[in-house]
PDB file of C-alpha atoms in Angstrom:
ATOM      1  CA  MET A   1     -13.165   6.098  13.763  1.00 91.00           C
ATOM      2  CA  THR A   2      -9.786   6.418  15.485  1.00 94.00           C
ATOM      3  CA  LEU A   3      -8.513   8.818  12.836  1.00 96.00           C
ATOM      4  CA  ALA A   4     -11.715  10.870  13.044  1.00 95.00           C
ATOM      5  CA  ALA A   5     -11.477  11.014  16.836  1.00 97.00           C
ATOM      6  CA  CYS A   6      -7.828  12.153  16.702  1.00 96.00           C
ATOM      7  CA  ILE A   7      -8.643  14.872  14.182  1.00 97.00           C
ATOM      8  CA  ALA A   8     -11.620  16.037  16.264  1.00 96.00           C
ATOM      9  CA  VAL A   9      -9.511  16.286  19.439  1.00 96.00           C
ATOM     10  CA  LEU A  10      -6.701  18.111  17.625  1.00 94.00           C
ATOM     11  CA  ALA A  11      -9.236  20.464  16.017  1.00 94.00           C
ATOM     12  CA  ILE A  12     -10.780  21.335  19.392  1.00 94.00           C
ATOM     13  CA  LEU A  13      -7.401  21.906  21.042  1.00 93.00           C
ATOM     14  CA  GLY A  14      -6.222  23.862  18.001  1.00 91.00           C
ATOM     15  CA  CYS A  15      -9.261  26.134  18.208  1.00 91.00           C
ATOM     16  CA  LEU A  16      -8.617  26.689  21.914  1.00 91.00           C
ATOM     17  CA  ASP A  17      -5.030  27.654  21.066  1.00 87.00           C
ATOM     18  CA  ALA A  18      -6.141  30.025  18.307  1.00 85.00           C
ATOM     19  CA  PHE A  19      -9.029  31.726  20.099  1.00 87.00           C
ATOM     20  CA  ALA A  20      -8.756  31.212  23.863  1.00 87.00           C
ATOM     21  CA  VAL A  21      -5.582  29.989  25.584  1.00 89.00           C
ATOM     22  CA  ASP A  22      -1.971  29.515  24.537  1.00 85.00           C
ATOM     23  CA  LEU A  23      -1.328  25.824  23.800  1.00 86.00           C
ATOM     24  CA  PRO A  24       1.872  25.716  21.671  1.00 80.00           C
ATOM     25  CA  PRO A  25       1.930  21.897  21.270  1.00 84.00           C
ATOM     26  CA  PHE A  26      -1.502  22.055  19.615  1.00 88.00           C
ATOM     27  CA  ASP A  27      -0.967  25.089  17.376  1.00 85.00           C
ATOM     28  CA  LEU A  28      -2.449  23.931  14.058  1.00 83.00           C
ATOM     29  CA  ASP A  29      -0.542  26.577  12.128  1.00 75.00           C
ATOM     30  CA  GLU A  30       2.899  25.565  13.383  1.00 71.00           C
ATOM     31  CA  GLU A  31       5.452  23.056  12.107  1.00 66.00           C
ATOM     32  CA  GLN A  32       7.845  20.969  14.148  1.00 61.00           C
ATOM     33  CA  HIS A  33      10.667  22.994  15.728  1.00 60.00           C
ATOM     34  CA  LEU A  34      13.486  20.481  15.995  1.00 59.00           C
ATOM     35  CA  ASP A  35      15.951  23.324  16.550  1.00 56.00           C
ATOM     36  CA  ARG A  36      14.117  24.171  19.773  1.00 59.00           C
ATOM     37  CA  LEU A  37      14.401  20.739  21.404  1.00 55.00           C
ATOM     38  CA  SER A  38      17.012  22.130  23.800  1.00 56.00           C
ATOM     39  CA  GLU A  39      14.312  24.448  25.164  1.00 61.00           C
ATOM     40  CA  GLY A  40      12.074  21.519  26.035  1.00 59.00           C
ATOM     41  CA  PRO A  41       9.414  19.388  24.311  1.00 55.00           C
ATOM     42  CA  TYR A  42       6.592  21.823  25.150  1.00 57.00           C
ATOM     43  CA  VAL A  43       8.240  24.422  22.909  1.00 60.00           C
ATOM     44  CA  ALA A  44       9.541  22.133  20.176  1.00 67.00           C
ATOM     45  CA  ILE A  45       6.924  19.401  19.665  1.00 80.00           C
ATOM     46  CA  VAL A  46       3.780  20.202  17.691  1.00 86.00           C
ATOM     47  CA  ILE A  47       1.269  17.347  17.981  1.00 89.00           C
ATOM     48  CA  PRO A  48      -0.798  18.123  14.817  1.00 90.00           C
ATOM     49  CA  ALA A  49       2.387  18.135  12.705  1.00 88.00           C
ATOM     50  CA  LEU A  50       3.455  14.798  14.210  1.00 91.00           C
ATOM     51  CA  PHE A  51       0.008  13.341  13.540  1.00 94.00           C
ATOM     52  CA  SER A  52      -0.037  14.583   9.941  1.00 93.00           C
ATOM     53  CA  GLY A  53       3.437  13.218   9.318  1.00 93.00           C
ATOM     54  CA  ALA A  54       2.552   9.830  10.799  1.00 95.00           C
ATOM     55  CA  VAL A  55      -0.616   9.552   8.691  1.00 97.00           C
ATOM     56  CA  LEU A  56       1.319  10.333   5.524  1.00 97.00           C
ATOM     57  CA  PHE A  57       4.051   7.804   6.366  1.00 97.00           C
ATOM     58  CA  VAL A  58       1.464   5.069   6.931  1.00 98.00           C
ATOM     59  CA  ALA A  59      -0.250   5.997   3.655  1.00 97.00           C
ATOM     60  CA  SER A  60       3.143   5.762   1.970  1.00 97.00           C
ATOM     61  CA  GLY A  61       3.613   2.285   3.423  1.00 97.00           C
ATOM     62  CA  PHE A  62       0.288   1.040   2.060  1.00 97.00           C
ATOM     63  CA  ALA A  63       1.084   2.516  -1.367  1.00 96.00           C
ATOM     64  CA  LEU A  64       4.458   0.749  -1.342  1.00 96.00           C
ATOM     65  CA  ILE A  65       2.901  -2.602  -0.412  1.00 95.00           C
ATOM     66  CA  THR A  66       0.333  -2.148  -3.182  1.00 93.00           C
ATOM     67  CA  SER A  67       3.124  -1.498  -5.684  1.00 93.00           C
ATOM     68  CA  THR A  68       4.551  -4.956  -4.917  1.00 92.00           C
ATOM     69  CA  ARG A  69       1.187  -6.636  -5.500  1.00 88.00           C
ATOM     70  CA  SER A  70       0.056  -4.712  -8.570  1.00 85.00           C
ATOM     71  CA  GLU A  71       1.675  -2.608 -11.276  1.00 82.00           C
ATOM     72  CA  LEU A  72       4.684  -0.736  -9.957  1.00 84.00           C
ATOM     73  CA  LEU A  73       3.369   2.628 -11.127  1.00 83.00           C
ATOM     74  CA  PRO A  74       1.615   4.712  -9.914  1.00 86.00           C
ATOM     75  CA  TRP A  75       1.750   3.177  -6.450  1.00 94.00           C
ATOM     76  CA  ALA A  76       5.532   3.387  -5.991  1.00 95.00           C
ATOM     77  CA  ILE A  77       5.609   7.065  -6.975  1.00 95.00           C
ATOM     78  CA  LEU A  78       2.669   7.741  -4.662  1.00 96.00           C
ATOM     79  CA  ALA A  79       4.599   6.009  -1.878  1.00 97.00           C
ATOM     80  CA  LEU A  80       7.537   8.365  -2.481  1.00 96.00           C
ATOM     81  CA  PHE A  81       5.199  11.366  -2.724  1.00 96.00           C
ATOM     82  CA  PHE A  82       3.463  10.662   0.588  1.00 97.00           C
ATOM     83  CA  ALA A  83       6.784   9.866   2.289  1.00 97.00           C
ATOM     84  CA  PHE A  84       8.209  13.185   1.110  1.00 95.00           C
ATOM     85  CA  MET A  85       5.122  15.103   2.236  1.00 94.00           C
ATOM     86  CA  GLY A  86       5.291  13.380   5.637  1.00 94.00           C
ATOM     87  CA  THR A  87       8.963  14.315   5.993  1.00 92.00           C
ATOM     88  CA  ASP A  88       8.095  17.862   4.942  1.00 90.00           C
ATOM     89  CA  GLU A  89       5.537  18.060   7.760  1.00 86.00           C
ATOM     90  CA  LEU A  90       8.267  17.230  10.259  1.00 83.00           C
ATOM     91  CA  LEU A  91      11.275  19.088   8.838  1.00 81.00           C
ATOM     92  CA  GLU A  92       9.666  22.226   7.335  1.00 77.00           C
ATOM     93  CA  PHE A  93      11.116  21.915   3.828  1.00 82.00           C
ATOM     94  CA  HIS A  94       8.477  24.148   2.270  1.00 80.00           C
ATOM     95  CA  GLU A  95       8.794  26.800   4.975  1.00 77.00           C
ATOM     96  CA  SER A  96      12.568  26.938   4.510  1.00 79.00           C
ATOM     97  CA  LEU A  97      12.282  27.178   0.725  1.00 84.00           C
ATOM     98  CA  GLU A  98       9.701  29.947   0.983  1.00 82.00           C
ATOM     99  CA  ARG A  99      11.843  31.972   3.384  1.00 80.00           C
ATOM    100  CA  ALA A 100      14.978  31.508   1.279  1.00 87.00           C
ATOM    101  CA  SER A 101      13.368  32.326  -2.082  1.00 88.00           C
ATOM    102  CA  GLY A 102      10.608  34.766  -1.127  1.00 84.00           C
ATOM    103  CA  VAL A 103       8.268  32.757  -3.382  1.00 83.00           C
ATOM    104  CA  ASP A 104       5.162  31.035  -2.044  1.00 79.00           C
ATOM    105  CA  TRP A 105       5.932  27.351  -1.464  1.00 83.00           C
ATOM    106  CA  GLN A 106       2.823  26.262  -3.391  1.00 83.00           C
ATOM    107  CA  ILE A 107       4.339  27.758  -6.528  1.00 86.00           C
ATOM    108  CA  LEU A 108       7.709  26.120  -5.856  1.00 89.00           C
ATOM    109  CA  TYR A 109       6.020  22.754  -5.348  1.00 91.00           C
ATOM    110  CA  LEU A 110       4.009  22.887  -8.595  1.00 91.00           C
ATOM    111  CA  PRO A 111       6.209  20.318 -10.435  1.00 92.00           C
ATOM    112  CA  LEU A 112       5.884  17.912  -7.506  1.00 92.00           C
ATOM    113  CA  MET A 113       2.120  18.459  -7.379  1.00 93.00           C
ATOM    114  CA  LEU A 114       1.796  17.807 -11.115  1.00 94.00           C
ATOM    115  CA  VAL A 115       3.622  14.484 -10.795  1.00 93.00           C
ATOM    116  CA  GLY A 116       1.572  13.557  -7.739  1.00 93.00           C
ATOM    117  CA  GLY A 117      -1.631  14.584  -9.511  1.00 94.00           C
ATOM    118  CA  ALA A 118      -0.834  12.423 -12.531  1.00 95.00           C
ATOM    119  CA  CYS A 119      -0.232   9.398 -10.306  1.00 95.00           C
ATOM    120  CA  TRP A 120      -3.368  10.239  -8.327  1.00 95.00           C
ATOM    121  CA  LEU A 121      -5.401  10.123 -11.561  1.00 95.00           C
ATOM    122  CA  ARG A 122      -3.827   6.800 -12.543  1.00 93.00           C
ATOM    123  CA  ALA A 123      -4.623   5.368  -9.131  1.00 94.00           C
ATOM    124  CA  LEU A 124      -8.192   6.667  -9.391  1.00 94.00           C
ATOM    125  CA  ASN A 125      -8.552   4.810 -12.675  1.00 93.00           C
ATOM    126  CA  ARG A 126      -7.301   1.621 -11.001  1.00 88.00           C
ATOM    127  CA  MET A 127     -10.045   2.059  -8.375  1.00 91.00           C
ATOM    128  CA  SER A 128     -12.822   2.106 -10.979  1.00 84.00           C
ATOM    129  CA  GLN A 129     -14.518  -0.949  -9.448  1.00 84.00           C
ATOM    130  CA  PHE A 130     -13.971   0.060  -5.821  1.00 89.00           C
ATOM    131  CA  ASP A 131     -16.693   2.562  -4.886  1.00 92.00           C
ATOM    132  CA  THR A 132     -15.620   3.217  -1.286  1.00 95.00           C
ATOM    133  CA  GLU A 133     -11.990   3.643  -2.244  1.00 95.00           C
ATOM    134  CA  ARG A 134     -12.872   6.044  -5.050  1.00 96.00           C
ATOM    135  CA  LEU A 135     -14.992   8.182  -2.726  1.00 97.00           C
ATOM    136  CA  LEU A 136     -12.194   8.345  -0.160  1.00 97.00           C
ATOM    137  CA  TRP A 137      -9.601   9.096  -2.864  1.00 97.00           C
ATOM    138  CA  LEU A 138     -11.746  11.887  -4.315  1.00 97.00           C
ATOM    139  CA  GLY A 139     -12.590  13.232  -0.864  1.00 97.00           C
ATOM    140  CA  GLY A 140      -8.933  13.338   0.131  1.00 97.00           C
ATOM    141  CA  ALA A 141      -8.038  15.328  -2.976  1.00 97.00           C
ATOM    142  CA  ALA A 142     -10.966  17.723  -2.431  1.00 97.00           C
ATOM    143  CA  ALA A 143      -9.922  18.339   1.184  1.00 97.00           C
ATOM    144  CA  TRP A 144      -6.304  19.009   0.165  1.00 95.00           C
ATOM    145  CA  ILE A 145      -7.333  21.387  -2.637  1.00 95.00           C
ATOM    146  CA  VAL A 146      -9.612  23.433  -0.377  1.00 94.00           C
ATOM    147  CA  ALA A 147      -6.895  23.473   2.311  1.00 92.00           C
ATOM    148  CA  SER A 148      -4.360  24.756  -0.229  1.00 88.00           C
ATOM    149  CA  MET A 149      -6.760  27.494  -1.342  1.00 87.00           C
ATOM    150  CA  LEU A 150      -7.299  28.577   2.263  1.00 86.00           C
ATOM    151  CA  GLU A 151      -3.564  28.683   2.925  1.00 81.00           C
ATOM    152  CA  PHE A 152      -2.911  30.636  -0.251  1.00 78.00           C
ATOM    153  CA  GLY A 153      -5.659  33.101   0.642  1.00 79.00           C
ATOM    154  CA  ALA A 154      -4.341  33.547   4.183  1.00 73.00           C
ATOM    155  CA  HIS A 155      -0.737  34.137   3.131  1.00 65.00           C
ATOM    156  CA  VAL A 156      -0.862  35.807  -0.267  1.00 58.00           C
ATOM    157  CA  SER A 157      -2.537  39.020  -1.374  1.00 47.00           C
ATOM    158  CA  GLU A 158      -1.781  40.616  -4.748  1.00 42.00           C
ATOM    159  CA  GLY A 159       1.438  38.608  -4.983  1.00 47.00           C
ATOM    160  CA  ASP A 160       2.832  39.659  -1.603  1.00 48.00           C
ATOM    161  CA  VAL A 161       3.556  37.013   1.023  1.00 47.00           C
ATOM    162  CA  GLY A 162       2.161  37.947   4.411  1.00 47.00           C
ATOM    163  CA  GLY A 163      -0.784  40.131   3.391  1.00 49.00           C
ATOM    164  CA  GLY A 164      -3.522  37.563   3.155  1.00 50.00           C
ATOM    165  CA  VAL A 165      -7.054  38.145   1.929  1.00 55.00           C
ATOM    166  CA  LEU A 166      -8.360  35.642   4.488  1.00 55.00           C
ATOM    167  CA  PRO A 167      -8.010  35.977   8.280  1.00 62.00           C
ATOM    168  CA  HIS A 168      -5.073  34.143   9.822  1.00 59.00           C
ATOM    169  CA  GLU A 169      -7.511  32.060  11.886  1.00 68.00           C
ATOM    170  CA  SER A 170      -8.698  30.376   8.660  1.00 75.00           C
ATOM    171  CA  LEU A 171      -5.486  28.344   8.870  1.00 79.00           C
ATOM    172  CA  VAL A 172      -7.112  26.341  11.675  1.00 87.00           C
ATOM    173  CA  LEU A 173      -9.673  25.063   9.174  1.00 90.00           C
ATOM    174  CA  GLU A 174      -6.918  24.612   6.585  1.00 89.00           C
ATOM    175  CA  GLU A 175      -4.931  22.297   8.845  1.00 91.00           C
ATOM    176  CA  VAL A 176      -8.021  20.295   9.846  1.00 94.00           C
ATOM    177  CA  LEU A 177      -8.879  19.802   6.178  1.00 95.00           C
ATOM    178  CA  GLU A 178      -5.297  18.792   5.430  1.00 94.00           C
ATOM    179  CA  MET A 179      -5.330  16.159   8.187  1.00 96.00           C
ATOM    180  CA  THR A 180      -8.737  14.942   7.019  1.00 97.00           C
ATOM    181  CA  GLY A 181      -7.559  14.648   3.419  1.00 97.00           C
ATOM    182  CA  SER A 182      -4.420  12.749   4.439  1.00 97.00           C
ATOM    183  CA  SER A 183      -6.516  10.371   6.536  1.00 98.00           C
ATOM    184  CA  MET A 184      -8.881   9.723   3.623  1.00 98.00           C
ATOM    185  CA  PHE A 185      -5.888   8.921   1.396  1.00 98.00           C
ATOM    186  CA  LEU A 186      -4.592   6.527   4.058  1.00 98.00           C
ATOM    187  CA  LEU A 187      -7.941   4.729   4.321  1.00 97.00           C
ATOM    188  CA  ALA A 188      -8.298   4.484   0.542  1.00 97.00           C
ATOM    189  CA  LEU A 189      -4.817   3.003   0.182  1.00 96.00           C
ATOM    190  CA  PHE A 190      -5.414   0.594   3.067  1.00 96.00           C
ATOM    191  CA  LEU A 191      -8.603  -0.709   1.424  1.00 95.00           C
ATOM    192  CA  VAL A 192      -6.960  -0.986  -1.998  1.00 94.00           C
ATOM    193  CA  CYS A 193      -3.990  -2.802  -0.477  1.00 92.00           C
ATOM    194  CA  ARG A 194      -6.329  -5.243   1.297  1.00 91.00           C
ATOM    195  CA  ARG A 195      -8.418  -5.866  -1.814  1.00 89.00           C
ATOM    196  CA  ILE A 196      -5.415  -6.474  -4.028  1.00 84.00           C
ATOM    197  CA  GLY A 197      -3.784  -8.632  -1.332  1.00 72.00           C
ATOM    198  CA  GLY A 198      -6.936 -10.732  -1.125  1.00 63.00           C
ATOM    199  CA  ARG A 199      -6.644 -11.553  -4.784  1.00 58.00           C
ATOM    200  CA  GLN A 200      -3.149 -12.998  -4.416  1.00 51.00           C
ATOM    201  CA  PRO A 201      -2.731 -16.767  -4.444  1.00 42.00           C
ATOM    202  CA  ALA A 202      -2.502 -18.340  -1.012  1.00 33.00           C
TER     203      ALA A 202
END
């Protein structure tokens, strides 16, 4: 409920920023601007990016704990994957790579996504007896996939970055879906961690 409430508040403030008033700290389409800290926190800090990063770091922590209580793989790799994605939210790795190469970051990240997807499938198989966890795990993946499609459509048209086939405002929905997917992953990993922990000898 807390995660849902946070996402709802950020979505409302993000919509206000996109369609009504200028609220830079709640711009859903912006990353952290650590290089702007000298100009003040109102310019540099982006609350949705901080929230997304925090959710991914917590998810990484639960995956790491699970790896110590169960088979090392895929949980340890998932822990690294979520930690990297959380760091990316804060330090703009994908934005920097895209600017430097001129290639959409989703294409550059394909190898990482393939590794993460393989571990995701392995984890899904390990959740075969956990209905709630499986639903959350599947829902998180669905939300991330739709978010990626929206971002690709907003940024890429006929192979050219910047000429999107979707309106720029669709990125508000993309970011909300991304936060929702990350939160579903966190909840799934928390429940799996608790279930597996409960099976350990006292």
